[in-house]
Coordinates of C-alpha atoms and ligand atoms in Angstrom, one line a residue:
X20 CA 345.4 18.5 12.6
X21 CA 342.9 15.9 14.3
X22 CA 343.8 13.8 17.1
X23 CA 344.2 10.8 15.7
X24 CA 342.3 8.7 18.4
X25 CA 339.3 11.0 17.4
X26 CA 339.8 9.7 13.4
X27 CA 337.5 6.3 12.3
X28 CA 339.3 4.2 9.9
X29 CA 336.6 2.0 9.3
X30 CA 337.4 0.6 5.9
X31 CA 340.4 2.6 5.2
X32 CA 343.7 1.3 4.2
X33 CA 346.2 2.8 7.3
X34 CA 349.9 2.5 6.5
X35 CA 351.6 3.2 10.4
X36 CA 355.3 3.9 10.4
X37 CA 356.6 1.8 13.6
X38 CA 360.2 1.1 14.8
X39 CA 360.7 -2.3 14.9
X40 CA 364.4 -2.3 15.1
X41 CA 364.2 -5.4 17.9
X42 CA 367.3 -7.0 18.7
X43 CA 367.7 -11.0 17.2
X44 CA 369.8 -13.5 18.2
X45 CA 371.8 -15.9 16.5
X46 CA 368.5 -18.1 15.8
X47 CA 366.2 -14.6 14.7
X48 CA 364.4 -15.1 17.7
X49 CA 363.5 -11.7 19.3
X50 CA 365.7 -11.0 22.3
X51 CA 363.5 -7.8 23.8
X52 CA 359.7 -7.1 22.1
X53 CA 359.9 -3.7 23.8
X54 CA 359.6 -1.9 20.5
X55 CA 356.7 -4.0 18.9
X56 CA 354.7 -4.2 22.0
X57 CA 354.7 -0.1 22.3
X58 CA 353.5 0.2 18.7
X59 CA 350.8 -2.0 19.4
X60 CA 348.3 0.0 20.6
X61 CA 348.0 2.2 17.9
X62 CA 347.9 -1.0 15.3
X63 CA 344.6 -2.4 17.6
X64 CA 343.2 1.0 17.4
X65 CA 343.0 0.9 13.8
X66 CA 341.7 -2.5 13.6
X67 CA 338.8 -2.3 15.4
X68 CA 338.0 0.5 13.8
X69 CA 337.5 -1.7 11.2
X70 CA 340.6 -0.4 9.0
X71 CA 343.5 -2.5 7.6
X72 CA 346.8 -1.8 8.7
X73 CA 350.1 -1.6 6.4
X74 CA 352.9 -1.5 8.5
X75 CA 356.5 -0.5 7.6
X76 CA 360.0 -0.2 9.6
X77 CA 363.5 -0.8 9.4
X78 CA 365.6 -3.5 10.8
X79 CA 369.2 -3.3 11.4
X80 CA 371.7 -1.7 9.2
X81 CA 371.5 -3.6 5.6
X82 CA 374.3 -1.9 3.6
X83 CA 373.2 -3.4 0.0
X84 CA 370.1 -3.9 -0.7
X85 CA 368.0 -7.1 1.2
X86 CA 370.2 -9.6 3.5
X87 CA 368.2 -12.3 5.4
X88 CA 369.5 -11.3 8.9
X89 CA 367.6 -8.1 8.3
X90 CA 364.5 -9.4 6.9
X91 CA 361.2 -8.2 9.1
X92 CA 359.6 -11.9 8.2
X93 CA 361.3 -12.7 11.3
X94 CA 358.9 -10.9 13.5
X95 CA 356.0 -11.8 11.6
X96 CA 355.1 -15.0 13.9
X97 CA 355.2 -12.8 17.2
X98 CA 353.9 -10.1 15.8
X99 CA 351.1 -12.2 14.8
X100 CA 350.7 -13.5 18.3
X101 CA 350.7 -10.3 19.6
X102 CA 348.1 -9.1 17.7
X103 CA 345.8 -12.0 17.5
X104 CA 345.5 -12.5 13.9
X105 CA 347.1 -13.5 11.4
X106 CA 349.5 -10.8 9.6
X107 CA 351.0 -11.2 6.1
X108 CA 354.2 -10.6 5.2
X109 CA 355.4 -9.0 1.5
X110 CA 359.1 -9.9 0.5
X111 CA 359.4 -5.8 -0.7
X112 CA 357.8 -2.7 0.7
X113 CA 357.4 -1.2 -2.7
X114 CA 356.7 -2.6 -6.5
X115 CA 354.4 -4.8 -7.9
X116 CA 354.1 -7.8 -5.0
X117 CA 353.6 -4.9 -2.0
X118 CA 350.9 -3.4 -3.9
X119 CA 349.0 -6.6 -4.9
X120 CA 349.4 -7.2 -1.4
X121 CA 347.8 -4.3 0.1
X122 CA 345.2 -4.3 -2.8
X123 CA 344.1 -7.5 -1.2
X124 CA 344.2 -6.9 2.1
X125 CA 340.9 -6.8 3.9
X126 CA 339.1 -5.4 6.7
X127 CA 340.7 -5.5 10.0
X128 CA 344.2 -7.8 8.5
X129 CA 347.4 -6.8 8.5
X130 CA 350.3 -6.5 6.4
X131 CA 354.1 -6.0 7.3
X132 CA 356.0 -5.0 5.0
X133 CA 360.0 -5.9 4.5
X134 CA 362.4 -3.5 5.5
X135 CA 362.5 -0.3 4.1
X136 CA 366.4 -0.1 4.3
X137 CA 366.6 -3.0 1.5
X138 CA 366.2 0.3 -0.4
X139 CA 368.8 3.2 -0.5
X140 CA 366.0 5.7 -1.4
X141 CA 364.4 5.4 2.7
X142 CA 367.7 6.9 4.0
X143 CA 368.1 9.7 1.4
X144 CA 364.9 10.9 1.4
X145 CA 363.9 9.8 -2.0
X146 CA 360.6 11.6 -3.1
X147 CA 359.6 8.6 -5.7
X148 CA 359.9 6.0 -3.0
X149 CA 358.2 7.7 -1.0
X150 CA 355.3 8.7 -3.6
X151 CA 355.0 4.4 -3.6
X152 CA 354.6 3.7 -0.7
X153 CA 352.3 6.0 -0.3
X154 CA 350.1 4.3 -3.0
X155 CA 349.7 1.9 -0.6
X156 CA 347.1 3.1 1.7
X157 CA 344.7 6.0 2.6
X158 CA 346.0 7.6 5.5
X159 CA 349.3 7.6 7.2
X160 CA 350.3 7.1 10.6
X161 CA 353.7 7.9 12.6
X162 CA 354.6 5.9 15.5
X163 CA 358.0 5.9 15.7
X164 CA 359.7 7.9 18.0
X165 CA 362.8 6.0 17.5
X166 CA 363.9 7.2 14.0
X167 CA 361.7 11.1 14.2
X168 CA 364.7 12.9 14.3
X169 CA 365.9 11.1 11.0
X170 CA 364.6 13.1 7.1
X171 CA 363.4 9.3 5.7
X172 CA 361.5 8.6 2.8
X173 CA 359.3 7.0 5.5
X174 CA 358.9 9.4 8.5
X175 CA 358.8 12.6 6.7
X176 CA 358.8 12.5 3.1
X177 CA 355.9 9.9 2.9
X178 CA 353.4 12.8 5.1
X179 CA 353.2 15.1 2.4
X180 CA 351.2 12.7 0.1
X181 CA 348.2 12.2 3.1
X182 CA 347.8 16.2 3.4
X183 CA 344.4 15.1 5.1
X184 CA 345.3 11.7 6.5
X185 CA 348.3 12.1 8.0
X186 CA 348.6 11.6 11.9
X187 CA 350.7 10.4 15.0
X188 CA 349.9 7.3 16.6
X189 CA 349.7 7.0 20.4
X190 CA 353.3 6.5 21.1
X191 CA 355.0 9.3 19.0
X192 CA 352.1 11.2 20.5
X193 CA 353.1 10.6 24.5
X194 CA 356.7 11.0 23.5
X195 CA 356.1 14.6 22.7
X196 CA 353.8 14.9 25.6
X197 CA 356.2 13.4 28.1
X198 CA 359.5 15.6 26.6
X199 CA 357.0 18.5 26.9
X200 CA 356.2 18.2 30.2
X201 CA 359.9 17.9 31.0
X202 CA 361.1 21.1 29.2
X203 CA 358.0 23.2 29.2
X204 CA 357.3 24.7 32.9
X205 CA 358.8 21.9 34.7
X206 CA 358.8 21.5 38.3
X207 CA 362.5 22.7 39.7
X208 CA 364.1 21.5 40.9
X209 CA 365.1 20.1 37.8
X210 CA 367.9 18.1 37.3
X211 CA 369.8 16.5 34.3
X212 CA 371.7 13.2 34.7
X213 CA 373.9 12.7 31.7
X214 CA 376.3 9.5 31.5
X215 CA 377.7 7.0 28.4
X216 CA 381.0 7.1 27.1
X217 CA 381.8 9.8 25.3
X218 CA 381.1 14.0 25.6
X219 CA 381.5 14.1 21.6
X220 CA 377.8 12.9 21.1
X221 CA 376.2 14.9 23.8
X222 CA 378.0 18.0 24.2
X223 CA 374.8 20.4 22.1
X224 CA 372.4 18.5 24.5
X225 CA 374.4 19.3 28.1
X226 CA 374.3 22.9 26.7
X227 CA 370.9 23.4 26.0
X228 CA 370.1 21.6 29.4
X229 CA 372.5 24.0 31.1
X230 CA 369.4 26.9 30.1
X231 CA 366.7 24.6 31.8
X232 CA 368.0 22.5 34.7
X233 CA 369.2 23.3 37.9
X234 CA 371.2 20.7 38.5
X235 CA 373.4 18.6 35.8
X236 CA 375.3 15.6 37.0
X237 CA 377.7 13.7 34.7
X238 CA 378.8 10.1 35.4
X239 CA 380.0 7.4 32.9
X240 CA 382.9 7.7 31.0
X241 CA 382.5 11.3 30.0
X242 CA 384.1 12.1 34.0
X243 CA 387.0 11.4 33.4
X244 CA 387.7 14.0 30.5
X245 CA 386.2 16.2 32.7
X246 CA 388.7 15.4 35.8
X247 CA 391.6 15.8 33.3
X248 CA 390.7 19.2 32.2
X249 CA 390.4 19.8 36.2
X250 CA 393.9 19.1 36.3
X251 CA 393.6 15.8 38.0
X252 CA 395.3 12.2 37.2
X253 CA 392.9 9.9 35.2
X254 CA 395.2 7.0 34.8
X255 CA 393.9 4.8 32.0
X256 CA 390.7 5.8 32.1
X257 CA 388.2 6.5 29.0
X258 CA 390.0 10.3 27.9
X259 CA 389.1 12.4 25.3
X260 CA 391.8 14.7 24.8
X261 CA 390.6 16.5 22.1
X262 CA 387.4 17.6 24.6
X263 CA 389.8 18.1 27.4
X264 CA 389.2 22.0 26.9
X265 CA 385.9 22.1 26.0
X266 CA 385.1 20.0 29.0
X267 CA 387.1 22.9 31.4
X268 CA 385.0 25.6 29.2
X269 CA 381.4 23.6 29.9
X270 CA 382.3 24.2 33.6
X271 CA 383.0 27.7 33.7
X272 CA 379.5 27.9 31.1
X273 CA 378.0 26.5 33.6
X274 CA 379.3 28.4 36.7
X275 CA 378.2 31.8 34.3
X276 CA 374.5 30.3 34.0
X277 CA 374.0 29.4 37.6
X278 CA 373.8 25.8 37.2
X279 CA 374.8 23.3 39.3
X280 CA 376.9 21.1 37.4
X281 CA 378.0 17.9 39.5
X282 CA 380.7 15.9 38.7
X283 CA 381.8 12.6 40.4
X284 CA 383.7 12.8 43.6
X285 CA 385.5 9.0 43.7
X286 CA 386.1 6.6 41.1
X287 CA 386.3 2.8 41.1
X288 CA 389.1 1.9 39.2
X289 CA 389.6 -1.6 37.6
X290 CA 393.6 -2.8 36.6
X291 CA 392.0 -3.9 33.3
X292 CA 389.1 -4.2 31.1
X293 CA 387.9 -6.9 32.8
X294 CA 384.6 -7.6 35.2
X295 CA 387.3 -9.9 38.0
X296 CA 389.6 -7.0 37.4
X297 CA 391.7 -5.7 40.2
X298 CA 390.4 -2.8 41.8
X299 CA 390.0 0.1 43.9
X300 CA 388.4 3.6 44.9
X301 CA 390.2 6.7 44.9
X302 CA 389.3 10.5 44.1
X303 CA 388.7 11.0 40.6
X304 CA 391.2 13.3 40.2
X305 CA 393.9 10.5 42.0
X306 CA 393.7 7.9 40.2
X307 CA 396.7 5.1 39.4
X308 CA 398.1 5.3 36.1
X309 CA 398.0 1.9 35.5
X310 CA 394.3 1.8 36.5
X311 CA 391.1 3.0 34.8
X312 CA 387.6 4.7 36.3
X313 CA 384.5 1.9 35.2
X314 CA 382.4 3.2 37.8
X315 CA 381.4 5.8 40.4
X316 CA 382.3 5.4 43.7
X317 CA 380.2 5.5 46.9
X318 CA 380.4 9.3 47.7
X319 CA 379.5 9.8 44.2
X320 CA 376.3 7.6 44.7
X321 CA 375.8 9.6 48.1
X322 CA 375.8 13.0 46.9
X323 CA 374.6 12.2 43.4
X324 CA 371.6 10.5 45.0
X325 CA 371.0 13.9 47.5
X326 CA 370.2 15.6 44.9
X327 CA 367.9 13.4 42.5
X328 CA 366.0 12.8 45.8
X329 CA 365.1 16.1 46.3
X330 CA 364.6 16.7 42.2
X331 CA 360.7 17.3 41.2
X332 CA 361.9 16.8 37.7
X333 CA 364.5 14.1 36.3
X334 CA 365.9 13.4 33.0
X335 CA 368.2 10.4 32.4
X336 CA 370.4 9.7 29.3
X337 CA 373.3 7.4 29.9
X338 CA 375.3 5.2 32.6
X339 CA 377.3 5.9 35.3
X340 CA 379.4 3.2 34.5
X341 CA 380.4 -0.1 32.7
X342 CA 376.9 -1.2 34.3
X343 CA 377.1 -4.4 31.2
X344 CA 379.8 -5.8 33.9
X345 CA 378.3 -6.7 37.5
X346 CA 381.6 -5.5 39.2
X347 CA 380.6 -1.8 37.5
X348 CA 377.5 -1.6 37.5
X349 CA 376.5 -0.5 41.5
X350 CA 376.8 3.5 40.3
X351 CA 374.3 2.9 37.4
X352 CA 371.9 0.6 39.6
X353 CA 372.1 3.0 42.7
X354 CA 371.4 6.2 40.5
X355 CA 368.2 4.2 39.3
X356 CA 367.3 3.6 42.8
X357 CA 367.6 7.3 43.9
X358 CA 365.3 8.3 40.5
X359 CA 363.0 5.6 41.5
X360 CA 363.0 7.2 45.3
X361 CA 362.2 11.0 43.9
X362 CA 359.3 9.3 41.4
X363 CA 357.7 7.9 44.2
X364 CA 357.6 10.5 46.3
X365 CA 356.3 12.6 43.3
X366 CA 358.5 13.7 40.7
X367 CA 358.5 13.4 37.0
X368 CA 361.2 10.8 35.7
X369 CA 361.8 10.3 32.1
X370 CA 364.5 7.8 30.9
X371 CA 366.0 7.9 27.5
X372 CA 369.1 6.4 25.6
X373 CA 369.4 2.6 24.6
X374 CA 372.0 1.9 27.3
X375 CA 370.0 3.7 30.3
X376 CA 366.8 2.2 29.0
X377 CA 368.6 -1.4 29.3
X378 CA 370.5 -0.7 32.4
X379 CA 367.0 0.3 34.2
X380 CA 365.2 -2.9 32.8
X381 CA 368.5 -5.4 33.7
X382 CA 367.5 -3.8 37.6
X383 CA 364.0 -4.5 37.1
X384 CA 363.2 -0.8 38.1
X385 CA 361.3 -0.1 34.5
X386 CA 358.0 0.6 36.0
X387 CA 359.0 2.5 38.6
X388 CA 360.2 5.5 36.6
X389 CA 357.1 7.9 34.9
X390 CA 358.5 7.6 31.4
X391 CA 360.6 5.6 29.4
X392 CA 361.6 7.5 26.1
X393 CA 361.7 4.7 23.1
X394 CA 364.2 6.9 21.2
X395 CA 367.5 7.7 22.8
X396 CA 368.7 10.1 19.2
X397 CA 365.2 11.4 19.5
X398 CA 365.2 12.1 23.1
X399 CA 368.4 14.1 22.5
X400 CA 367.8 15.9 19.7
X401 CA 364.1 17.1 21.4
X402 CA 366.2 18.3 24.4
X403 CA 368.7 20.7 22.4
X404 CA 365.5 22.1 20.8
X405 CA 366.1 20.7 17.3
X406 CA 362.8 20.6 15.2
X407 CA 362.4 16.8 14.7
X408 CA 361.8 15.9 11.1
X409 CA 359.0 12.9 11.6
X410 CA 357.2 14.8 13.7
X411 CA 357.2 18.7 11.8
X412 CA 356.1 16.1 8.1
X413 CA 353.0 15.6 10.5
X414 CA 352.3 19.1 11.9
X415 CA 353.2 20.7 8.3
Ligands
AMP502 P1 376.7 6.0 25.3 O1 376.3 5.1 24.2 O2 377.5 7.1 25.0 O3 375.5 6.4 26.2 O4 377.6 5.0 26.2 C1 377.2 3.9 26.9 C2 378.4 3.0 27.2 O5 379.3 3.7 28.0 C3 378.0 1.7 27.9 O6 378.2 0.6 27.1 C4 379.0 1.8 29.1 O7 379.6 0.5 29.3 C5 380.0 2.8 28.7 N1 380.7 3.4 29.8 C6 380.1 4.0 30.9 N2 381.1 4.4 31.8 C7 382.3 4.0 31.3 C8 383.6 4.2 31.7 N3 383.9 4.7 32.9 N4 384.6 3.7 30.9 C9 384.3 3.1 29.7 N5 383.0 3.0 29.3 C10 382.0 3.4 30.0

């Protein structure tokens, strides 16, 4: 395969598969441009090659066909701005009216097209969808990291019909690079921080770390099932009993392998649901029944902290706590801090997940970390060591 920033696309028709799943807000003004500004590198490159660039994502979750809400003609203003000229918009990403608009198109314009989840086909796959949009354009690109670990029409159905011309763009490109440099050879120590809600979602991804990392640290909601299964008193905190045992057999797993798996020492413990909630620290394992755990406490932070500082390598997927409510957040913000601390003094940092991604902009800290992933599924999958769909429809 050739690197794609080695490719000219002068006069070539380039349709680039980018995630531009922003949030909106009430008045479909964009909230966070994160996700269109990373993708914008790769859409320059091809213009000033002199190509024209088709570009197609999703937006949202659009259960039946098209619903305004979810319409991507409400990024094509900024993303015009962004890009400095003007981009058309086509009310479909298939059919008659998207390819009369990519037939027009000329040299160094842009099209977006409208969301590719107005049609079923982009989630299951479908070959004939696919097969159109590819009738768009000469050469394909995949940029988005986001949705690589999903079998769409559009990130790796739609490859097959480019066998020449199909390539990743920068982003999808450093992704790799970055999660490679993470898993392959990294500097030890190495050292896992895994947080959010729930153990369901991430239980495949804290095993596979347990054969790479030295150290695995678990904060957020996930503690406390862990704390029960330890025999200790959770109170109302977030349980899940059916993971109870699992949770006590991840331990001893982890004990067999060598790995140091950390789990909070203190808890801070809220009366309710509530950011002016009652509250107060105890040991995790002590805690009130009438109280839940919303954060780590302070000898959490401590030791949790001692041992990203002395990391050389740090992954980070998930908060330590309810970090959306200032009262909860100090755990989250201080383990951001300490990954900030080990970055500067020379390890590699790389932060995945929606809500660590948000917690560690909301600080301020974002450029202070090496990487920031721009898929938190992605991330995940990568790290269990799951082929990722988008990205094998490019190497096939
Ligand atoms: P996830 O999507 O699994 O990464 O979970 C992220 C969510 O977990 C955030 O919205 C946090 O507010 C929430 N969370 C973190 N710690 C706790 C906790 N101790 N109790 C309840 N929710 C939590």
């Amino acid at each position: 395969m050739k690197n794609f920033s080695e490719i000219s696309f002068s006069g070539k028709k380039v349709l680039i598969r980018v995630d531009f799943n922003v949030p909106l807000n009430e008045r479909f003004e964009i909230t966070d441009d994160s996700r269109i500004v990373a993708a914008l590198p790769t859409i320059k490159n091809v213009l000033k090659d002199g190509g024209s660039v088709i570009i197609m994502s999703h937006l949202g979750r659009p259960k039946n066909g098209p619903e305004d809400k979810f319409s991507l003609k409400h990024l094509q203003k900024h993303l015009s701005a962004l890009l400095g000229v003007d981009v058309f918009f086509v009310q479909d990403c298939v059919g008659e009216k998207a390819q009369k608009a990519a037939k027009k198109l000329g040299v160094r314009e842009v099209l977006l097209l409208e969301n590719l989840r107005f049609h079923k086909s982009e989630k299951e796959g479908g070959f004939s969808f696919a097969k159109q949009l590819s009738g768009l354009a000469d050469a394909y690109i995949n940029d988005a990291f986001g949705t690589a670990h999903r079998a769409h029409a559009s990130t790796a159905v739609v490859a097959q019909f480019f066998p020449n011309d199909k390539y990743f763009g920068f982003l999808l490109a450093n992704e790799i690079a970055s999660l490679k440099m993470a898993l392959k050879n990294p500097e030890k120590p190495f050292t896992a921080i895994i947080g959010g809600a729930k153990i369901s979602g991430k239980i495949d991804v804290i095993k596979a770390l347990f054969e790479k990392v030295d150290n695995l640290i678990i904060g957020g909601g996930m503690a406390y099932t862990f704390a029960k299964s330890m025999g200790g008193s959770v109170g109302k905190s977030m349980v899940e009993n059916e993971k109870v045992l699992l949770a006590k057999q991840l331990i001893e797993e982890a004990k067999e392998k060598g790995v140091n798996l950390v789990l909070p020492i203190d808890s801070v413990n809220a009366h309710s649901f509530n950011n002016n909630a009652k509250t107060y620290t105890s040991d995790i394992l002590e805690i009130d029944s009438n109280y839940m755990g919303l954060d780590i406490g302070k000898k959490s932070i401590d030791h949790f902290s001692d041992i990203i500082k002395s990391s050389k390598t740090i992954i980070w997927n998930g908060p330590m706590g309810v970090f959306e409510m200032e009262n909860f957040s100090t755990g989250t913000k201080q383990i951001a801090n300490a990954i900030c601390s080990a970055t500067e003094n020379g390890a590699f940092s790389l932060i995945g997940g929606g809500d660590s991604v948000a917690a560690i902009k909301k600080f301020e800290l974002a450029d202070k970390v090496s990487y920031i992933s721009t898929g938190g599924g992605a991330m995940l999958e990568y790290l269990e060591g799951k082929k990722l769909p988008g990205v094998e429809a490019i190497l096939a």
